[in-house]
Every structure is written in C-alpha cells, then in structure tokens.
Short mmCIF file of C-alpha atoms in Angstrom, two decimals:
data_model
loop_
_atom_site.label_atom_id
_atom_site.label_comp_id
_atom_site.label_asym_id
_atom_site.label_seq_id
_atom_site.Cartn_x
_atom_site.Cartn_y
_atom_site.Cartn_z
CA MET A 698 21.89 8.43 37.43
CA SER A 699 23.07 5.55 39.58
CA SER A 700 21.11 4.09 42.49
CA ASP A 701 24.14 5.03 44.64
CA ASP A 702 23.63 8.69 43.85
CA LEU A 703 19.95 8.42 44.66
CA ASP A 704 20.68 6.63 47.96
CA ALA A 705 23.29 9.21 48.93
CA LEU A 706 20.99 12.12 48.21
CA ALA A 707 18.06 10.43 49.97
CA LEU A 708 20.15 10.53 53.17
CA LEU A 709 19.87 14.30 53.08
CA HIS A 710 16.13 14.07 53.49
CA ASP A 711 16.77 13.93 57.25
CA PRO A 712 16.91 17.56 58.45
CA VAL A 713 19.67 16.91 61.01
CA ARG A 714 21.90 15.27 58.42
CA ARG A 715 21.12 18.01 55.93
CA SER A 716 22.12 20.74 58.35
CA LEU A 717 25.31 18.87 59.34
CA TYR A 718 26.22 18.47 55.68
CA ALA A 719 25.56 22.18 55.12
CA VAL A 720 27.72 23.14 58.11
CA VAL A 721 30.68 21.05 56.92
CA ALA A 722 30.36 22.22 53.30
CA ALA A 723 30.16 25.87 54.34
CA ARG A 724 33.41 25.72 56.31
CA GLY A 725 35.35 24.66 53.22
CA GLY A 726 37.79 22.58 55.26
CA ASP A 727 38.10 20.18 58.18
CA VAL A 728 35.36 20.46 60.77
CA GLY A 729 35.43 18.64 64.12
CA ARG A 730 32.49 16.72 65.51
CA GLY A 731 31.98 19.22 68.35
CA GLU A 732 32.01 22.25 66.03
CA ALA A 733 29.55 20.63 63.64
CA ALA A 734 27.26 19.59 66.51
CA GLU A 735 27.24 23.09 67.94
CA ALA A 736 26.57 24.77 64.61
CA ALA A 737 23.74 22.38 63.83
CA GLY A 738 22.33 22.62 67.35
CA VAL A 739 22.44 18.89 68.15
CA SER A 740 24.37 16.74 70.64
CA ARG A 741 27.89 15.52 69.88
CA THR A 742 26.76 11.90 69.90
CA LEU A 743 23.91 12.50 67.50
CA ALA A 744 26.17 14.60 65.25
CA GLY A 745 28.83 11.85 65.24
CA HIS A 746 26.26 9.24 64.25
CA HIS A 747 24.91 11.28 61.35
CA LEU A 748 28.31 12.53 60.18
CA ASP A 749 29.51 8.93 59.93
CA LYS A 750 26.41 8.05 57.90
CA LEU A 751 27.28 10.87 55.50
CA VAL A 752 30.83 9.51 55.21
CA GLU A 753 29.49 6.01 54.50
CA ALA A 754 27.36 7.41 51.70
CA GLY A 755 30.37 9.23 50.22
CA LEU A 756 28.98 12.74 50.74
CA LEU A 757 31.65 13.59 53.33
CA GLU A 758 35.20 12.38 53.94
CA SER A 759 36.69 11.92 57.36
CA GLY A 760 40.22 12.25 58.67
CA PHE A 761 42.09 12.89 61.90
CA ARG A 762 43.47 16.14 63.22
CA PRO A 763 46.23 15.73 65.81
CA GLN A 764 45.51 17.23 69.25
CA GLU A 765 47.20 20.56 69.84
CA LYS A 766 48.52 19.45 73.22
CA LYS A 767 51.34 16.94 72.67
CA GLY A 768 52.51 14.13 74.90
CA PRO A 769 50.78 11.76 77.31
CA GLY A 770 47.25 12.63 78.32
CA SER A 771 46.61 14.69 75.20
CA GLY A 772 44.14 12.06 74.01
CA ARG A 773 43.35 10.60 70.62
CA PRO A 774 43.53 12.73 67.48
CA ALA A 775 40.17 14.40 66.83
CA LYS A 776 38.03 13.06 63.99
CA VAL A 777 37.29 15.70 61.39
CA TYR A 778 34.98 15.89 58.40
CA ARG A 779 35.17 17.63 55.05
CA ARG A 780 33.03 17.59 51.94
CA ALA A 781 33.85 14.70 49.59
CA ARG A 782 35.50 15.64 46.29
CA GLY A 783 33.11 13.83 43.98
CA GLU A 784 29.75 15.10 42.88
CA ARG A 785 26.33 13.50 42.82
CA SER A 786 23.53 14.24 40.49
CA VAL A 787 20.13 12.78 40.06
CA SER A 788 17.91 13.55 37.14
CA LEU A 789 14.48 12.13 36.55
CA PRO A 790 14.05 11.16 33.83
CA PRO A 791 17.79 10.58 33.22
CA ARG A 792 19.53 13.49 31.47
CA ASP A 793 23.20 14.04 30.81
CA TYR A 794 23.94 17.67 29.98
CA ALA A 795 27.52 17.41 31.25
CA ALA A 796 28.54 15.01 28.47
CA LEU A 797 27.02 17.28 25.83
CA ALA A 798 28.63 20.36 27.39
CA SER A 799 31.99 18.59 27.29
CA VAL A 800 31.60 17.80 23.58
CA LEU A 801 30.55 21.40 22.84
CA ALA A 802 33.47 22.79 24.85
CA GLY A 803 35.77 20.64 22.73
CA VAL A 804 34.21 22.09 19.58
CA VAL A 805 34.64 25.69 20.79
CA ASP A 806 38.27 24.88 21.50
CA ALA A 807 38.79 23.28 18.09
CA LEU A 808 37.22 26.27 16.34
CA GLY A 809 39.13 28.78 18.46
CA ALA A 810 35.77 30.39 19.20
CA GLU A 811 36.56 31.41 22.80
CA GLU A 812 35.62 35.04 22.21
CA GLN A 813 32.15 34.16 20.92
CA ALA A 814 31.73 31.73 23.82
CA GLU A 815 32.61 34.49 26.29
CA GLN A 816 30.14 36.88 24.64
CA ALA A 817 27.43 34.24 24.83
CA ALA A 818 28.25 33.61 28.50
CA ARG A 819 28.06 37.31 29.29
CA ALA A 820 24.66 37.53 27.64
CA ALA A 821 23.50 34.42 29.52
CA GLY A 822 24.61 36.03 32.80
CA ALA A 823 22.63 39.17 32.02
CA ARG A 824 19.55 37.06 31.20
CA MET A 825 19.92 35.19 34.49
CA ALA A 826 19.93 38.51 36.33
CA GLY A 827 16.46 39.19 34.97
CA LYS A 828 15.01 36.44 37.16
CA HIS A 829 16.70 37.89 40.25
CA ALA A 830 16.02 41.61 39.89
CA GLY A 831 16.65 43.55 43.10
CA GLU A 832 18.40 40.68 44.89
CA PRO A 833 21.91 41.12 46.28
CA VAL A 834 24.53 39.52 44.00
CA GLY A 835 25.79 37.17 46.74
CA GLN A 836 22.32 35.68 47.09
CA VAL A 837 21.94 35.28 43.34
CA LEU A 838 25.30 33.52 43.07
CA GLU A 839 24.34 31.22 45.92
CA ALA A 840 21.12 30.31 44.15
CA ARG A 841 23.22 29.40 41.07
CA GLY A 842 25.37 26.97 43.06
CA TYR A 843 28.32 29.23 43.82
CA GLU A 844 29.21 29.32 47.51
CA PRO A 845 30.18 32.89 48.37
CA TYR A 846 32.13 33.83 51.47
CA GLU A 847 33.82 37.05 52.50
CA GLU A 848 37.53 37.47 52.76
CA GLY A 849 39.44 40.71 53.03
CA GLY A 850 36.50 42.77 51.80
CA ALA A 851 36.06 40.63 48.68
CA LEU A 852 33.49 37.97 47.94
CA ARG A 853 35.26 34.70 47.15
CA LEU A 854 33.44 31.66 45.78
CA ARG A 855 34.03 28.31 47.37
CA ASN A 856 32.35 26.07 44.84
CA CYS A 857 32.67 26.05 41.06
CA PRO A 858 29.29 25.09 39.58
CA PHE A 859 31.09 23.98 36.39
CA HIS A 860 33.73 21.93 38.20
CA VAL A 861 33.99 18.89 35.91
CA LEU A 862 34.16 20.98 32.75
CA ALA A 863 36.55 23.45 34.37
CA GLU A 864 38.96 20.58 35.02
CA GLU A 865 38.68 19.46 31.41
CA GLN A 866 38.84 22.84 29.63
CA PRO A 867 40.00 25.26 32.33
CA LEU A 868 40.91 28.13 30.05
CA LEU A 869 37.63 28.13 28.18
CA VAL A 870 35.36 27.36 31.12
CA CYS A 871 37.02 29.79 33.55
CA SER A 872 36.87 32.57 30.93
CA MET A 873 33.20 31.84 30.30
CA ASN A 874 32.55 31.72 34.03
CA LEU A 875 34.13 35.14 34.45
CA ALA A 876 32.07 36.53 31.55
CA LEU A 877 28.92 35.00 33.00
CA CYS A 878 29.55 36.63 36.40
CA GLN A 879 30.25 39.96 34.70
CA GLY A 880 27.02 39.69 32.71
CA LEU A 881 25.15 38.83 35.89
CA LEU A 882 26.53 41.89 37.71
CA GLU A 883 25.68 44.08 34.74
CA GLY A 884 22.14 42.71 34.63
CA LEU A 885 21.71 43.39 38.34
CA GLY A 886 22.78 46.99 37.80
CA ASP A 887 26.10 46.38 39.56
CA ASP A 888 29.62 47.09 38.24
CA PRO A 889 30.72 44.20 35.95
CA ALA A 890 34.37 45.04 36.66
CA ARG A 891 33.87 43.77 40.22
CA ALA A 892 34.25 40.23 38.89
CA ALA A 893 37.88 39.30 38.27
CA LEU A 894 39.93 36.14 37.98
CA ASP A 895 41.75 35.33 41.19
CA PRO A 896 42.01 31.55 41.12
CA ARG A 897 43.16 29.44 44.01
CA PRO A 898 43.39 25.64 44.26
CA GLY A 899 40.06 24.05 45.15
CA GLU A 900 37.87 27.12 44.61
CA CYS A 901 36.02 28.94 41.87
CA CYS A 902 38.32 31.11 39.74
CA VAL A 903 36.19 34.26 40.07
CA THR A 904 36.27 36.77 42.92
CA LEU A 905 34.00 39.78 43.36
CA LYS A 906 35.92 42.80 44.50
CA GLN A 907 34.27 45.32 46.78
CA THR A 908 34.15 48.45 44.64
CA ASP A 909 32.58 50.85 47.15
CA ILE A 910 35.83 50.69 49.13
CA ASP A 911 38.35 52.43 46.91
CA ILE A 912 41.63 50.82 47.91
CA GLU A 913 43.73 52.68 45.38
CA GLY A 914 42.34 55.95 46.67
CA GLY A 915 41.97 57.27 43.10
CA MET B 750 59.25 10.48 39.60
CA HIS B 751 59.00 14.08 38.46
CA LEU B 752 56.99 15.61 35.65
CA ALA B 753 58.67 17.44 32.77
CA GLU B 754 56.59 19.92 30.80
CA MET B 755 57.41 21.83 27.65
CA ASN B 756 55.24 24.27 25.77
CA LEU B 757 55.65 26.44 22.72
CA ALA B 758 53.97 29.70 21.85
CA HIS B 759 54.02 31.31 18.43
CA LEU B 760 54.88 34.98 18.97
CA ARG B 761 52.87 37.59 17.04
CA ALA B 762 55.89 39.91 17.02
CA PRO B 763 59.50 39.91 18.29
CA THR B 764 59.88 40.12 22.07
CA ASP B 765 61.52 43.56 21.79
CA SER B 766 58.55 45.00 19.85
CA PRO B 767 55.92 47.30 21.43
CA GLU B 768 53.21 44.67 20.79
CA LEU B 769 54.94 42.31 23.19
CA ALA B 770 55.94 44.89 25.80
CA GLU B 771 53.12 44.07 28.18
CA PHE B 772 53.86 40.37 27.96
CA VAL B 773 57.58 40.89 28.58
CA ALA B 774 56.72 43.02 31.62
CA LEU B 775 54.68 40.11 33.00
CA LEU B 776 57.57 37.63 32.69
CA GLU B 777 59.23 38.60 35.96
CA PRO B 778 56.16 38.34 38.25
CA ILE B 779 54.86 35.21 36.54
CA ASN B 780 58.22 33.44 36.61
CA ALA B 781 58.56 34.38 40.29
CA LEU B 782 55.10 32.89 40.89
CA ALA B 783 56.20 29.63 39.22
CA ASP B 784 59.44 29.48 41.22
CA GLU B 785 57.49 29.82 44.48
CA ALA B 786 54.60 27.54 43.49
CA PRO B 787 54.15 24.34 45.51
CA GLY B 788 55.70 21.41 43.61
CA PHE B 789 57.98 23.52 41.40
CA VAL B 790 61.33 21.78 40.81
CA TRP B 791 63.16 23.49 37.95
CA ARG B 792 62.75 25.61 34.86
CA LEU B 793 65.02 26.43 32.00
CA LYS B 794 66.33 29.98 32.37
CA GLU B 795 68.26 31.93 29.78
CA SER B 796 69.79 34.16 32.42
CA GLU B 797 70.14 34.11 36.20
CA ASP B 798 70.23 37.92 36.30
CA ASP B 799 67.66 39.02 33.75
CA PRO B 800 64.20 37.64 34.59
CA THR B 801 62.77 38.91 31.28
CA ALA B 802 65.26 36.97 29.13
CA THR B 803 63.40 34.28 27.19
CA VAL B 804 65.00 30.96 26.28
CA ILE B 805 67.26 31.22 23.23
CA HIS B 806 67.03 28.16 20.99
CA GLU B 807 67.48 26.93 17.45
CA TYR B 808 63.86 26.12 16.61
CA GLY B 809 62.88 29.48 15.10
CA ASP B 810 62.82 33.04 16.44
CA HIS B 811 59.03 33.19 16.48
CA LEU B 812 58.79 30.39 19.05
CA LEU B 813 58.70 31.11 22.75
CA ILE B 814 59.64 28.04 24.78
CA ASN B 815 58.77 27.24 28.39
CA PHE B 816 60.37 24.21 29.90
CA SER B 817 59.97 23.13 33.52
CA VAL B 818 59.94 20.21 35.96
CA TRP B 819 57.29 19.63 38.66
CA GLU B 820 56.65 17.19 41.49
CA SER B 821 53.25 16.11 40.19
CA LEU B 822 50.47 16.72 37.68
CA ASP B 823 48.37 18.39 40.38
CA THR B 824 51.03 20.90 41.37
CA LEU B 825 51.63 21.88 37.74
CA TRP B 826 47.87 22.11 37.09
CA ASN B 827 47.37 24.31 40.11
CA TYR B 828 50.12 26.67 38.98
CA VAL B 829 48.90 26.83 35.38
CA TYR B 830 45.16 27.14 36.05
CA ARG B 831 44.72 28.04 39.72
CA SER B 832 47.07 30.99 40.16
CA ALA B 833 47.51 34.46 38.67
CA HIS B 834 49.03 32.61 35.68
CA LEU B 835 45.49 31.83 34.46
CA ASP B 836 44.78 35.46 33.65
CA VAL B 837 48.00 35.73 31.61
CA LEU B 838 47.04 32.55 29.77
CA ARG B 839 43.60 33.98 29.09
CA ARG B 840 45.20 36.93 27.31
CA ARG B 841 47.42 34.68 25.12
CA ARG B 842 45.79 35.74 21.86
CA GLU B 843 47.06 39.30 22.39
CA TRP B 844 50.63 38.05 22.09
CA PHE B 845 50.58 34.64 20.43
CA LEU B 846 49.08 33.17 17.28
CA ARG B 847 46.66 30.32 17.60
CA MET B 848 48.33 26.95 17.08
CA ALA B 849 46.36 24.26 15.32
CA GLU B 850 48.63 21.41 16.45
CA PRO B 851 49.66 20.31 19.95
CA TYR B 852 51.95 22.86 21.57
CA MET B 853 52.47 21.37 25.00
CA VAL B 854 53.74 18.01 26.14
CA MET B 855 54.46 16.32 29.45
CA TRP B 856 56.32 13.18 30.41
CA TRP B 857 57.73 11.55 33.54
CA ILE B 858 61.42 11.70 34.39
CA PRO B 859 63.49 10.21 37.21
CA GLU B 860 63.97 12.64 40.09
CA GLY B 861 67.19 14.60 39.73
CA HIS B 862 67.27 14.23 35.93
CA ILE B 863 67.25 17.47 33.98
CA PRO B 864 65.88 16.89 30.47
CA THR B 865 67.18 18.69 27.40
CA LEU B 866 65.23 20.92 25.06
CA ALA B 867 65.96 18.45 22.25
CA GLU B 868 64.26 15.72 24.27
CA GLY B 869 61.25 17.99 24.81
CA MET B 870 61.03 18.55 21.05
CA ARG B 871 61.21 14.79 20.43
CA ARG B 872 58.42 14.21 22.96
CA LEU B 873 56.27 16.83 21.26
CA GLU B 874 56.90 15.26 17.85
CA ARG B 875 55.90 11.92 19.30
CA LEU B 876 52.68 13.39 20.71
CA LYS B 877 51.86 14.87 17.31
CA ALA B 878 52.66 11.69 15.42
CA GLU B 879 51.19 9.03 17.71
CA GLY B 880 48.81 10.81 20.06
CA PRO B 881 49.01 10.75 23.86
CA SER B 882 50.86 7.90 25.55
CA PRO B 883 52.65 7.54 28.90
CA GLU B 884 55.77 8.84 27.08
CA ALA B 885 54.22 12.07 25.79
CA PHE B 886 50.89 13.32 27.05
CA THR B 887 48.72 16.33 27.90
CA PHE B 888 46.47 17.33 30.81
CA LYS B 889 43.47 16.10 28.88
CA ASP B 890 44.89 12.61 28.38
CA SER B 891 47.27 12.28 31.28
CA TYR B 892 49.10 9.23 32.62
CA ASP B 893 50.37 8.84 36.15
CA SER B 894 54.00 8.10 36.94
CA SER B 895 53.40 4.40 37.66
CA GLU B 896 52.12 3.89 34.12
CA ALA B 897 55.28 5.47 32.75
CA ALA B 898 57.56 3.53 35.10
CA SER B 899 56.14 0.18 34.02
CA LEU B 900 56.87 0.85 30.37
CA PRO B 901 59.74 -1.30 29.08
CA ALA B 902 60.57 1.46 26.60
CA ALA B 903 60.68 4.24 29.22
CA ALA B 904 64.47 4.13 29.52
CA GLU B 905 64.84 4.02 25.75
CA ALA B 906 62.81 7.17 25.16
CA THR B 907 64.94 9.28 27.51
CA LYS B 908 68.15 8.58 25.53
#
C-alpha cells in the first residue's frame, strides 16, 4: 500500500465525487462533463471541479473530444473523462495476495496443471454462489467486482477482477475465470453453459448468454 | 518498427487425421480473424487459395508453424488473447502436445522487412539458449521497439 493509493481512495469519501466516479466508470468510455453532471444530479461547474480532482488523483483520465460541428463558432473541443487504466488497492494491515497469486499461476503453468486449476475454479464459483442464494446472477457478479452490462440480449462484463494476472497469464486466468463463472451459475441453479468466452479488448473475457431466448430455434 | 512473431505447436497427429479435423476446420475462420485484426501486417501462407493449408517446412512434420508480423505488441496481444482466437488456444491440448521449452518468440523488425522462417528459428534458439532479450522475447518478458533499435547488434542479428 502506498500513501498515494490511500490519498486517491480517500477522495472517494466525498459522495459527489464517488457518484461522478461511478458514472464515468459505468459508461466504459469517454464521458463529457455535462453528461456526468446530469447523471450525478449536480451542476456542470461542480462536476467539472470534482472530475478534475479525480484526474489529479489518477483515478480518472481526461482527454478532448472534437465538437461535432466543424468550422468557426463550433467552440473548443469538449473535455471528456474516462476511468484510469491503473488500479489502486489499500489493505490494512498490508497484504499482497496478487504477488502470491502470480507465483502460483506460474507454478500451475510450469506443471501444466490447467485442468486441475479450472476444476478448482469451478468449485470455488459454486461455493461463492452459496453466499448469494436466490440473487440474480448479474447482481452476484457485480458484488464480485465484475461490471455487467447488457448488449444484444447478452450480459457482457466490463471489468476483469483478475486484470493484472490475466495480463500475465491470459490463457490460464481466462480459463479459470470462465470455469469460476460456470461454477457460480451452477451454484445459483442457473445454466452453466450460459457463460462462454467472447473476449474483446479492454473487457472481461466472459459473456453470459441469454438462454431463455432460443436464437437457434432448436 | 514492426513486430515479428513465430510460434510452434507439436501436433498430436497428422493434419489429415480425424483427430485434427476440428482444428483444420477452424483454420479458415481464425486466419480470417487474424487478417482482419487491427495491427495485422503479414503472415506466412502456404497457399493463397487454400486457407486450410498449413506452412510446409523442413523442421519436422509434427511441427505446426505460425509466423506473422504486427504493428505493435498490443495489437498482437489483443488478437491472441482478446478475440475468438482465445477459445481455440484454450483447446490446444486437444490437438497439440505440451511443450516444455519455449515455443514462441517475438522480435522487432524494420517496417517493410519480411523475415524468413530460418531467422525465426534462430531467434527461438537464441531465446532458449540465452533467455529473453530485445532480440528474442516473449509477452511475459517483452521489450519495446526503442530498446531493440538502440542495440548495436540489432542489424547483425537480422543477417
């Protein structure tokens, strides 16, 4: 834990900043000052002030989106905000599970034990479901750090809760992530086959298909 | 600079065997995905007409070789791990034997240069013998193009 991380996270104690951060993160892309202000229910000026504070702390990044109207009188490009790429974590007392997970992922890889790792992940997913009995799967995923959103009848996941490890050992971690989601569905009494790999840059590799709509008409 | 990438896979059975049929059927869609992926520059093709033809080479019939050139590490990474290619990769044990030694290598090349398979093999040998360096590296220990460009030996290694 660095004092920077603690300072950045302390900024989110302010409810206006927290809701602005949540609005920008939930859009998954560039959000203008006006849009963020409206969604958070505050004035543009206040939103601008807090958004810039979040940029200063490294929780958001800012950029400029050119105005749609070209030529004279179209005004300055609009300032936009998006979630910063890095991650912050604070643990008291200090703990570092990511470093250990990275070492263990390396061992699984060296042993060629991917199948056992996937089985263990599936079982872990099923165990997790036990704490969330009766809850809709989207809500459970959200509580686990995934950020579900709907697209074309499927539930896509904006955030990968295992991001750092997934960059390091994508094949192992994405396979385990899929198994974990399948185990979770199974444990919730849902169809595990709903979870499938459908990776896209910048998102979680797993997508939950909507199985009550039978697209293939079988 | 552009990024050259070569990888080997040890086939469980000949490509015309029933065990490999499903894999061979996936070659056309997956190669098409690579060709259309952002940052794709070039790949070694055995045939312009037959998308299922694998590269013929002199390094052993059991080896399947992929050889391609990309604009950047990110674009290659996104194709390999953030496209439908990931699912094919996940099923690799159905078609390929597990390799205990490094089976993929990357290195930077000047734009417009098309490397040879022999160079790829030399880069892989170098990776095995000396570990990752700007001249032969992997995703896990990658080097950016500026590190490769500043190497006095960079020109030498491409000979």
